[in-house]
C-alpha cells in the first residue's frame, strides 16, 4: 500500500502536533514543583505581611533566600542525568533571581510608602512573567499569569483591610493551584 502525497503530509503534521503537545506537557510537568515551592513561599510571606508586619521584611528576605536555594536544589536533584534539563533549570533560577532583584530595585528606587502598592507590584510582576512564558511555553502558564494580574488588580481596587491575605491566597495559593494543574498532564 502506498501513501498519497496528501496522506503523507497529514501523517507528518499529526506526528509534529503530537511531538509539540508532548514537549508542552513535559514543560508543565517540570515546572510544577517550582510553582508549588514559590506558592508556599508567597503564601507564608504575604501572611507574614498581614499578621506580623513588623517582621515581614526580614521574613520575606529569609523566604526568598530559602526559595532560591530550594530551587537550585530542585534543579540539580531532578535533572542529574540530563544536562540540557539542568541548564534550563539553572536558567530558570537565574530568571527568578533577576526578577527578585528587579522587584527589590524598583521598590527601593520608587521609595514606595504604600504597602498595598508594593504587594500589588510583586503580584503584577510575577503574573506578567508567567503570562509571557505562556506565550511561548503553553496556555496554562498564560492563564496563570493573567489570573494573577486580574486578581491582583481586583483586590487592590476592592480591598483595603487584609490586602496581604488576599495576595497570600491569590498569589501563593494561585501558584500552588497552578502547580497542581501543571502536574495533571
Short mmCIF file of N, CA and C in Angstrom, two decimals:
data_model
loop_
_atom_site.label_atom_id
_atom_site.label_comp_id
_atom_site.label_asym_id
_atom_site.label_seq_id
_atom_site.Cartn_x
_atom_site.Cartn_y
_atom_site.Cartn_z
N UNK A 1 0.84 -1.17 0.00
CA UNK A 1 0.00 0.00 0.00
C UNK A 1 0.89 1.24 0.00
N UNK A 2 0.60 2.15 -0.87
CA UNK A 2 1.37 3.39 -0.96
C UNK A 2 0.53 4.55 -0.45
N UNK A 3 1.24 5.52 0.09
CA UNK A 3 0.58 6.72 0.59
C UNK A 3 0.56 7.78 -0.49
N UNK A 4 -0.53 8.51 -0.51
CA UNK A 4 -0.56 9.66 -1.41
C UNK A 4 0.21 10.79 -0.76
N UNK A 5 0.51 11.78 -1.54
CA UNK A 5 1.25 12.93 -1.01
C UNK A 5 0.47 13.61 0.11
N UNK A 6 -0.82 13.76 -0.05
CA UNK A 6 -1.63 14.42 0.98
C UNK A 6 -1.74 13.57 2.24
N UNK A 7 -1.81 12.24 2.10
CA UNK A 7 -1.84 11.36 3.27
C UNK A 7 -0.51 11.42 4.03
N UNK A 8 0.58 11.45 3.32
CA UNK A 8 1.90 11.55 3.95
C UNK A 8 2.04 12.89 4.68
N UNK A 9 1.57 13.96 4.06
CA UNK A 9 1.64 15.28 4.69
C UNK A 9 0.78 15.31 5.95
N UNK A 10 -0.40 14.72 5.87
CA UNK A 10 -1.28 14.68 7.04
C UNK A 10 -0.66 13.86 8.16
N UNK A 11 -0.03 12.75 7.82
CA UNK A 11 0.63 11.91 8.83
C UNK A 11 1.78 12.67 9.49
N UNK A 12 2.58 13.37 8.70
CA UNK A 12 3.68 14.16 9.25
C UNK A 12 3.17 15.29 10.13
N UNK A 13 2.09 15.95 9.72
CA UNK A 13 1.51 17.02 10.53
C UNK A 13 0.99 16.47 11.85
N UNK A 14 0.41 15.29 11.82
CA UNK A 14 -0.10 14.66 13.04
C UNK A 14 1.05 14.31 13.99
N UNK A 15 2.14 13.80 13.44
CA UNK A 15 3.31 13.47 14.24
C UNK A 15 3.90 14.74 14.85
N UNK A 16 3.99 15.80 14.08
CA UNK A 16 4.52 17.07 14.58
C UNK A 16 3.64 17.63 15.69
N UNK A 17 2.32 17.54 15.53
CA UNK A 17 1.40 18.04 16.56
C UNK A 17 1.56 17.24 17.85
N UNK A 18 1.70 15.92 17.73
CA UNK A 18 1.88 15.08 18.91
C UNK A 18 3.20 15.40 19.60
N UNK A 19 4.24 15.64 18.83
CA UNK A 19 5.54 16.00 19.40
C UNK A 19 5.48 17.33 20.14
N UNK A 20 4.80 18.31 19.54
CA UNK A 20 4.65 19.62 20.17
C UNK A 20 3.88 19.50 21.48
N UNK A 21 2.79 18.75 21.46
CA UNK A 21 1.98 18.57 22.68
C UNK A 21 2.77 17.84 23.76
N UNK A 22 3.53 16.83 23.36
CA UNK A 22 4.34 16.09 24.32
C UNK A 22 5.39 16.99 24.97
N UNK A 23 6.02 17.85 24.20
CA UNK A 23 7.02 18.79 24.73
C UNK A 23 6.36 19.77 25.70
N UNK A 24 5.17 20.25 25.34
CA UNK A 24 4.46 21.18 26.20
C UNK A 24 4.09 20.52 27.53
N UNK A 25 3.60 19.30 27.49
CA UNK A 25 3.23 18.60 28.72
C UNK A 25 4.46 18.33 29.59
N UNK A 26 5.60 18.06 28.97
CA UNK A 26 6.83 17.86 29.73
C UNK A 26 7.26 19.15 30.41
N UNK A 27 7.12 20.29 29.74
CA UNK A 27 7.44 21.59 30.36
C UNK A 27 6.53 21.83 31.56
N UNK A 28 5.25 21.52 31.41
CA UNK A 28 4.32 21.67 32.52
C UNK A 28 4.75 20.80 33.71
N UNK A 29 5.07 19.55 33.43
CA UNK A 29 5.45 18.62 34.49
C UNK A 29 6.70 19.11 35.22
N UNK A 30 7.69 19.60 34.47
CA UNK A 30 8.93 20.09 35.08
C UNK A 30 8.70 21.35 35.90
N UNK A 31 7.77 22.20 35.49
CA UNK A 31 7.53 23.47 36.18
C UNK A 31 6.72 23.30 37.46
N UNK A 32 5.94 22.26 37.57
CA UNK A 32 5.03 22.08 38.69
C UNK A 32 5.68 22.23 40.07
N UNK A 33 6.79 21.54 40.37
CA UNK A 33 7.37 21.67 41.71
C UNK A 33 7.82 23.10 42.04
N UNK A 34 8.24 23.84 41.03
CA UNK A 34 8.69 25.20 41.26
C UNK A 34 7.51 26.12 41.63
N UNK A 35 6.38 25.92 40.97
CA UNK A 35 5.20 26.71 41.31
C UNK A 35 4.70 26.35 42.70
N UNK A 36 4.75 25.08 43.06
CA UNK A 36 4.35 24.67 44.40
C UNK A 36 5.28 25.29 45.45
N UNK A 37 6.58 25.27 45.19
CA UNK A 37 7.56 25.86 46.10
C UNK A 37 7.31 27.35 46.29
N UNK A 38 7.26 28.09 45.18
CA UNK A 38 7.11 29.54 45.28
C UNK A 38 5.72 29.93 45.77
N UNK A 39 4.72 29.12 45.47
CA UNK A 39 3.39 29.38 46.01
C UNK A 39 3.39 29.31 47.52
N UNK A 40 4.06 28.28 48.08
CA UNK A 40 4.13 28.15 49.54
C UNK A 40 4.91 29.33 50.14
N UNK A 41 5.97 29.73 49.48
CA UNK A 41 6.77 30.87 49.97
C UNK A 41 5.93 32.14 49.96
N UNK A 42 5.23 32.38 48.88
CA UNK A 42 4.40 33.58 48.78
C UNK A 42 3.26 33.53 49.80
N UNK A 43 2.68 32.38 49.99
CA UNK A 43 1.62 32.24 50.99
C UNK A 43 2.15 32.62 52.37
N UNK A 44 3.31 32.11 52.73
CA UNK A 44 3.91 32.44 54.03
C UNK A 44 4.30 33.92 54.11
N UNK A 45 4.91 34.44 53.06
CA UNK A 45 5.36 35.83 53.07
C UNK A 45 4.23 36.83 53.16
N UNK A 46 3.21 36.65 52.33
CA UNK A 46 2.09 37.58 52.37
C UNK A 46 1.30 37.46 53.67
N UNK A 47 1.22 36.24 54.21
CA UNK A 47 0.56 36.07 55.51
C UNK A 47 1.34 36.82 56.59
N UNK A 48 2.67 36.75 56.52
CA UNK A 48 3.51 37.50 57.47
C UNK A 48 3.28 39.00 57.32
N UNK A 49 3.10 39.47 56.07
CA UNK A 49 2.81 40.90 55.86
C UNK A 49 1.58 41.32 56.63
N UNK A 50 0.57 40.46 56.71
CA UNK A 50 -0.66 40.81 57.38
C UNK A 50 -0.59 40.59 58.89
N UNK A 51 -0.05 39.45 59.30
CA UNK A 51 -0.09 39.08 60.71
C UNK A 51 1.11 39.57 61.52
N UNK A 52 2.27 39.73 60.87
CA UNK A 52 3.49 40.14 61.56
C UNK A 52 4.18 41.27 60.80
N UNK A 53 3.50 42.38 60.61
CA UNK A 53 4.05 43.44 59.74
C UNK A 53 5.41 43.98 60.20
N UNK A 54 5.67 43.97 61.50
CA UNK A 54 6.96 44.48 61.99
C UNK A 54 8.13 43.59 61.56
N UNK A 55 7.87 42.32 61.31
CA UNK A 55 8.91 41.37 60.94
C UNK A 55 8.83 40.92 59.49
N UNK A 56 7.87 41.43 58.76
CA UNK A 56 7.61 40.94 57.41
C UNK A 56 8.81 41.06 56.48
N UNK A 57 9.50 42.16 56.53
CA UNK A 57 10.64 42.36 55.63
C UNK A 57 11.71 41.29 55.86
N UNK A 58 12.03 41.03 57.11
CA UNK A 58 13.03 40.02 57.42
C UNK A 58 12.53 38.62 57.04
N UNK A 59 11.26 38.37 57.28
CA UNK A 59 10.69 37.07 56.92
C UNK A 59 10.76 36.88 55.41
N UNK A 60 10.40 37.91 54.65
CA UNK A 60 10.47 37.82 53.20
C UNK A 60 11.89 37.54 52.72
N UNK A 61 12.85 38.25 53.28
CA UNK A 61 14.25 38.02 52.87
C UNK A 61 14.65 36.57 53.09
N UNK A 62 14.33 36.06 54.26
CA UNK A 62 14.64 34.66 54.54
C UNK A 62 13.92 33.70 53.63
N UNK A 63 12.64 33.98 53.37
CA UNK A 63 11.87 33.11 52.48
C UNK A 63 12.43 33.12 51.05
N UNK A 64 12.81 34.29 50.57
CA UNK A 64 13.34 34.37 49.21
C UNK A 64 14.68 33.65 49.11
N UNK A 65 15.55 33.83 50.09
CA UNK A 65 16.83 33.11 50.08
C UNK A 65 16.60 31.60 50.13
N UNK A 66 15.66 31.19 51.00
CA UNK A 66 15.32 29.77 51.07
C UNK A 66 14.79 29.29 49.73
N UNK A 67 13.90 30.07 49.12
CA UNK A 67 13.31 29.68 47.83
C UNK A 67 14.35 29.53 46.73
N UNK A 68 15.29 30.45 46.66
CA UNK A 68 16.34 30.35 45.64
C UNK A 68 17.22 29.12 45.88
N UNK A 69 17.55 28.85 47.15
CA UNK A 69 18.34 27.66 47.46
C UNK A 69 17.56 26.39 47.15
N UNK A 70 16.27 26.37 47.51
CA UNK A 70 15.44 25.19 47.23
C UNK A 70 15.26 25.00 45.73
N UNK A 71 15.14 26.08 44.99
CA UNK A 71 15.01 25.98 43.54
C UNK A 71 16.29 25.41 42.93
N UNK A 72 17.42 25.83 43.42
CA UNK A 72 18.70 25.30 42.95
C UNK A 72 18.80 23.81 43.28
N UNK A 73 18.41 23.44 44.51
CA UNK A 73 18.42 22.03 44.90
C UNK A 73 17.51 21.21 43.98
N UNK A 74 16.30 21.72 43.72
CA UNK A 74 15.38 21.02 42.81
C UNK A 74 16.00 20.86 41.43
N UNK A 75 16.64 21.92 40.95
CA UNK A 75 17.23 21.88 39.61
C UNK A 75 18.26 20.76 39.50
N UNK A 76 19.06 20.57 40.54
CA UNK A 76 20.12 19.57 40.44
C UNK A 76 19.68 18.18 40.83
N UNK A 77 18.71 18.05 41.70
CA UNK A 77 18.26 16.70 42.07
C UNK A 77 17.30 16.11 41.06
N UNK A 78 16.57 16.95 40.36
CA UNK A 78 15.59 16.45 39.39
C UNK A 78 16.20 16.23 38.02
N UNK A 79 17.40 16.74 37.79
CA UNK A 79 17.97 16.69 36.45
C UNK A 79 19.40 16.16 36.46
N UNK A 80 19.67 15.19 37.33
CA UNK A 80 21.03 14.67 37.47
C UNK A 80 21.63 14.20 36.16
N UNK A 81 20.86 13.53 35.35
CA UNK A 81 21.43 12.89 34.17
C UNK A 81 21.17 13.66 32.88
N UNK A 82 20.38 14.69 32.92
CA UNK A 82 20.02 15.41 31.71
C UNK A 82 20.64 16.80 31.73
N UNK A 83 21.75 16.96 31.06
CA UNK A 83 22.46 18.24 31.13
C UNK A 83 21.63 19.37 30.51
N UNK A 84 20.86 19.08 29.48
CA UNK A 84 20.02 20.14 28.87
C UNK A 84 18.94 20.58 29.85
N UNK A 85 18.34 19.64 30.55
CA UNK A 85 17.30 19.98 31.54
C UNK A 85 17.92 20.74 32.71
N UNK A 86 19.12 20.35 33.12
CA UNK A 86 19.80 21.05 34.20
C UNK A 86 20.10 22.49 33.77
N UNK A 87 20.53 22.66 32.55
CA UNK A 87 20.83 24.01 32.04
C UNK A 87 19.57 24.87 32.07
N UNK A 88 18.43 24.31 31.63
CA UNK A 88 17.17 25.06 31.66
C UNK A 88 16.77 25.40 33.09
N UNK A 89 17.01 24.48 34.02
CA UNK A 89 16.67 24.73 35.42
C UNK A 89 17.52 25.85 36.00
N UNK A 90 18.80 25.85 35.67
CA UNK A 90 19.68 26.91 36.16
C UNK A 90 19.29 28.24 35.52
N UNK A 91 18.91 28.21 34.24
CA UNK A 91 18.43 29.43 33.58
C UNK A 91 17.17 29.94 34.27
N UNK A 92 16.28 29.04 34.64
CA UNK A 92 15.06 29.42 35.35
C UNK A 92 15.40 30.06 36.70
N UNK A 93 16.38 29.49 37.39
CA UNK A 93 16.82 30.07 38.65
C UNK A 93 17.38 31.47 38.43
N UNK A 94 18.15 31.64 37.37
CA UNK A 94 18.72 32.96 37.07
C UNK A 94 17.61 33.97 36.79
N UNK A 95 16.59 33.56 36.05
CA UNK A 95 15.46 34.46 35.77
C UNK A 95 14.75 34.81 37.06
N UNK A 96 14.54 33.83 37.95
CA UNK A 96 13.90 34.11 39.24
C UNK A 96 14.71 35.11 40.06
N UNK A 97 16.01 34.90 40.10
CA UNK A 97 16.87 35.82 40.83
C UNK A 97 16.86 37.21 40.24
N UNK A 98 16.89 37.30 38.92
CA UNK A 98 16.83 38.61 38.25
C UNK A 98 15.50 39.30 38.51
N UNK A 99 14.41 38.54 38.48
CA UNK A 99 13.09 39.12 38.74
C UNK A 99 13.03 39.65 40.17
N UNK A 100 13.58 38.89 41.13
CA UNK A 100 13.60 39.35 42.53
C UNK A 100 14.45 40.61 42.65
N UNK A 101 15.61 40.61 42.01
CA UNK A 101 16.49 41.79 42.04
C UNK A 101 15.80 43.00 41.42
N UNK A 102 15.13 42.79 40.30
CA UNK A 102 14.39 43.87 39.64
C UNK A 102 13.30 44.41 40.57
N UNK A 103 12.54 43.49 41.17
CA UNK A 103 11.46 43.91 42.07
C UNK A 103 11.98 44.71 43.26
N UNK A 104 13.03 44.20 43.89
CA UNK A 104 13.63 44.96 45.01
C UNK A 104 14.12 46.31 44.54
N UNK A 105 14.76 46.33 43.36
CA UNK A 105 15.29 47.60 42.83
C UNK A 105 14.21 48.62 42.57
N UNK A 106 13.11 48.19 41.97
CA UNK A 106 12.01 49.12 41.68
C UNK A 106 11.42 49.66 42.98
N UNK A 107 11.16 48.79 43.93
CA UNK A 107 10.58 49.23 45.20
C UNK A 107 11.53 50.20 45.90
N UNK A 108 12.82 49.89 45.88
CA UNK A 108 13.80 50.77 46.51
C UNK A 108 13.87 52.12 45.80
N UNK A 109 13.99 52.11 44.48
CA UNK A 109 14.13 53.36 43.73
C UNK A 109 12.88 54.24 43.81
N UNK A 110 11.73 53.62 43.81
CA UNK A 110 10.49 54.38 43.87
C UNK A 110 10.13 54.78 45.29
N UNK A 111 10.88 54.25 46.25
CA UNK A 111 10.65 54.53 47.67
C UNK A 111 9.17 54.43 48.02
N UNK A 112 8.61 53.30 47.64
CA UNK A 112 7.18 53.07 47.85
C UNK A 112 6.84 53.11 49.33
N UNK A 113 5.87 53.91 49.64
CA UNK A 113 5.39 54.03 51.02
C UNK A 113 4.07 53.26 51.22
N UNK A 114 3.35 53.06 50.15
CA UNK A 114 2.08 52.35 50.21
C UNK A 114 2.35 50.85 50.12
N UNK A 115 2.17 50.15 51.25
CA UNK A 115 2.46 48.72 51.30
C UNK A 115 1.59 47.94 50.32
N UNK A 116 0.34 48.37 50.12
CA UNK A 116 -0.53 47.67 49.17
C UNK A 116 0.03 47.77 47.76
N UNK A 117 0.58 48.91 47.41
CA UNK A 117 1.18 49.07 46.07
C UNK A 117 2.38 48.15 45.90
N UNK A 118 3.18 48.02 46.95
CA UNK A 118 4.35 47.12 46.88
C UNK A 118 3.89 45.69 46.69
N UNK A 119 2.88 45.28 47.44
CA UNK A 119 2.34 43.92 47.30
C UNK A 119 1.75 43.71 45.91
N UNK A 120 1.03 44.71 45.43
CA UNK A 120 0.43 44.60 44.10
C UNK A 120 1.51 44.51 43.03
N UNK A 121 2.57 45.29 43.18
CA UNK A 121 3.66 45.26 42.20
C UNK A 121 4.24 43.85 42.08
N UNK A 122 4.46 43.18 43.21
CA UNK A 122 5.04 41.83 43.14
C UNK A 122 4.09 40.86 42.45
N UNK A 123 2.79 40.98 42.71
CA UNK A 123 1.82 40.12 42.03
C UNK A 123 1.76 40.41 40.54
N UNK A 124 1.81 41.69 40.18
CA UNK A 124 1.77 42.06 38.76
C UNK A 124 3.04 41.61 38.03
N UNK A 125 4.19 41.78 38.66
CA UNK A 125 5.45 41.36 38.04
C UNK A 125 5.45 39.85 37.80
N UNK A 126 5.08 39.09 38.81
CA UNK A 126 5.07 37.64 38.68
C UNK A 126 4.03 37.19 37.66
N UNK A 127 2.85 37.79 37.71
CA UNK A 127 1.82 37.45 36.73
C UNK A 127 2.28 37.74 35.31
N UNK A 128 2.96 38.86 35.12
CA UNK A 128 3.45 39.22 33.79
C UNK A 128 4.50 38.22 33.31
N UNK A 129 5.38 37.80 34.21
CA UNK A 129 6.41 36.82 33.83
C UNK A 129 5.76 35.50 33.40
N UNK A 130 4.80 35.02 34.19
CA UNK A 130 4.14 33.77 33.82
C UNK A 130 3.33 33.90 32.53
N UNK A 131 2.68 35.03 32.35
CA UNK A 131 1.92 35.23 31.11
C UNK A 131 2.88 35.26 29.91
N UNK A 132 4.02 35.92 30.06
CA UNK A 132 5.00 35.96 28.96
C UNK A 132 5.55 34.57 28.67
N UNK A 133 5.82 33.80 29.70
CA UNK A 133 6.27 32.42 29.49
C UNK A 133 5.19 31.65 28.73
N UNK A 134 3.93 31.91 29.09
CA UNK A 134 2.82 31.21 28.45
C UNK A 134 2.69 31.48 26.96
N UNK A 135 3.12 32.65 26.53
CA UNK A 135 3.07 32.96 25.09
C UNK A 135 3.92 31.94 24.33
N UNK A 136 5.01 31.50 24.93
CA UNK A 136 5.92 30.58 24.26
C UNK A 136 5.78 29.14 24.71
N UNK A 137 5.44 28.92 25.99
CA UNK A 137 5.54 27.58 26.56
C UNK A 137 4.21 26.88 26.80
N UNK A 138 3.10 27.56 26.68
CA UNK A 138 1.83 26.88 26.85
C UNK A 138 0.77 27.72 27.54
N UNK A 139 -0.45 27.43 27.19
CA UNK A 139 -1.58 28.23 27.63
C UNK A 139 -1.79 28.20 29.14
N UNK A 140 -1.39 27.14 29.81
CA UNK A 140 -1.59 27.07 31.26
C UNK A 140 -0.76 28.13 31.97
N UNK A 141 0.44 28.40 31.50
CA UNK A 141 1.24 29.48 32.07
C UNK A 141 0.57 30.83 31.82
N UNK A 142 0.06 31.01 30.61
CA UNK A 142 -0.61 32.26 30.24
C UNK A 142 -1.83 32.49 31.13
N UNK A 143 -2.65 31.48 31.30
CA UNK A 143 -3.85 31.59 32.15
C UNK A 143 -3.45 31.91 33.59
N UNK A 144 -2.42 31.24 34.10
CA UNK A 144 -1.95 31.51 35.46
C UNK A 144 -1.53 32.96 35.62
N UNK A 145 -0.73 33.45 34.68
CA UNK A 145 -0.25 34.84 34.75
C UNK A 145 -1.38 35.84 34.65
N UNK A 146 -2.28 35.65 33.71
CA UNK A 146 -3.39 36.59 33.54
C UNK A 146 -4.32 36.58 34.75
N UNK A 147 -4.52 35.40 35.34
CA UNK A 147 -5.35 35.33 36.55
C UNK A 147 -4.69 36.09 37.69
N UNK A 148 -3.38 35.95 37.85
CA UNK A 148 -2.68 36.68 38.91
C UNK A 148 -2.80 38.19 38.70
N UNK A 149 -2.64 38.63 37.47
CA UNK A 149 -2.74 40.06 37.17
C UNK A 149 -4.14 40.57 37.48
N UNK A 150 -5.14 39.88 36.97
CA UNK A 150 -6.52 40.31 37.17
C UNK A 150 -6.94 40.31 38.63
N UNK A 151 -6.58 39.27 39.36
CA UNK A 151 -6.95 39.18 40.77
C UNK A 151 -6.16 40.17 41.63
N UNK A 152 -4.93 40.47 41.23
CA UNK A 152 -4.16 41.50 41.95
C UNK A 152 -4.84 42.85 41.82
N UNK A 153 -5.22 43.21 40.60
CA UNK A 153 -5.94 44.48 40.40
C UNK A 153 -7.27 44.49 41.13
N UNK A 154 -8.00 43.39 41.08
CA UNK A 154 -9.30 43.31 41.73
C UNK A 154 -9.17 43.55 43.23
N UNK A 155 -8.25 42.84 43.85
CA UNK A 155 -8.05 43.03 45.29
C UNK A 155 -7.58 44.42 45.64
N UNK A 156 -6.69 44.97 44.84
CA UNK A 156 -6.18 46.32 45.10
C UNK A 156 -7.30 47.35 45.03
N UNK A 157 -8.21 47.16 44.09
CA UNK A 157 -9.31 48.11 43.92
C UNK A 157 -10.40 47.95 44.98
N UNK A 158 -10.61 46.74 45.44
CA UNK A 158 -11.76 46.47 46.31
C UNK A 158 -11.43 46.27 47.78
N UNK A 159 -10.20 45.93 48.11
CA UNK A 159 -9.86 45.61 49.49
C UNK A 159 -8.88 46.61 50.05
N UNK A 160 -9.09 47.00 51.27
CA UNK A 160 -8.06 47.80 51.93
C UNK A 160 -7.55 47.04 53.15
N UNK A 161 -8.46 46.53 53.95
CA UNK A 161 -8.04 45.74 55.11
C UNK A 161 -7.68 44.33 54.63
N UNK A 162 -6.62 43.82 55.13
CA UNK A 162 -6.18 42.44 54.86
C UNK A 162 -5.88 42.18 53.39
N UNK A 163 -5.40 43.21 52.70
CA UNK A 163 -5.00 43.01 51.29
C UNK A 163 -3.88 41.98 51.19
N UNK A 164 -2.99 41.95 52.18
CA UNK A 164 -1.89 40.98 52.16
C UNK A 164 -2.41 39.55 52.20
N UNK A 165 -3.49 39.31 52.95
CA UNK A 165 -4.07 37.96 52.98
C UNK A 165 -4.71 37.61 51.63
N UNK A 166 -5.27 38.61 50.98
CA UNK A 166 -5.80 38.41 49.62
C UNK A 166 -4.66 37.99 48.70
N UNK A 167 -3.54 38.70 48.80
CA UNK A 167 -2.39 38.37 47.96
C UNK A 167 -1.82 37.00 48.32
N UNK A 168 -1.87 36.63 49.60
CA UNK A 168 -1.43 35.29 50.00
C UNK A 168 -2.26 34.23 49.30
N UNK A 169 -3.58 34.48 49.27
CA UNK A 169 -4.47 33.50 48.63
C UNK A 169 -4.30 33.47 47.12
N UNK A 170 -4.27 34.65 46.48
CA UNK A 170 -4.28 34.63 45.02
C UNK A 170 -2.89 34.41 44.43
N UNK A 171 -1.86 34.92 45.07
CA UNK A 171 -0.51 34.70 44.54
C UNK A 171 0.05 33.37 45.07
N UNK A 172 0.09 33.24 46.38
CA UNK A 172 0.61 32.00 46.95
C UNK A 172 -0.27 30.81 46.62
N UNK A 173 -1.54 30.92 46.98
CA UNK A 173 -2.47 29.83 46.68
C UNK A 173 -2.64 29.61 45.19
N UNK A 174 -2.65 30.70 44.43
CA UNK A 174 -2.79 30.59 42.98
C UNK A 174 -1.63 29.86 42.33
N UNK A 175 -0.41 30.17 42.77
CA UNK A 175 0.76 29.46 42.23
C UNK A 175 0.72 27.99 42.60
N UNK A 176 0.27 27.70 43.84
CA UNK A 176 0.18 26.29 44.25
C UNK A 176 -0.88 25.55 43.43
N UNK A 177 -2.03 26.19 43.21
CA UNK A 177 -3.06 25.56 42.37
C UNK A 177 -2.54 25.36 40.94
N UNK A 178 -1.83 26.35 40.43
CA UNK A 178 -1.26 26.22 39.08
C UNK A 178 -0.25 25.09 39.05
N UNK A 179 0.55 24.93 40.11
CA UNK A 179 1.50 23.83 40.18
C UNK A 179 0.80 22.48 40.14
N UNK A 180 -0.32 22.38 40.85
CA UNK A 180 -1.10 21.14 40.81
C UNK A 180 -1.72 20.93 39.43
N UNK A 181 -2.19 22.01 38.81
CA UNK A 181 -2.79 21.95 37.47
C UNK A 181 -1.73 21.51 36.45
N UNK A 182 -0.53 22.03 36.57
CA UNK A 182 0.53 21.65 35.64
C UNK A 182 0.96 20.20 35.86
N UNK A 183 0.87 19.73 37.08
CA UNK A 183 1.24 18.35 37.38
C UNK A 183 0.28 17.38 36.71
N UNK A 184 -0.98 17.79 36.58
CA UNK A 184 -2.01 16.93 35.96
C UNK A 184 -1.87 16.97 34.44
N UNK A 185 -0.99 16.18 33.92
CA UNK A 185 -0.81 16.15 32.47
C UNK A 185 -1.06 14.78 31.92
#
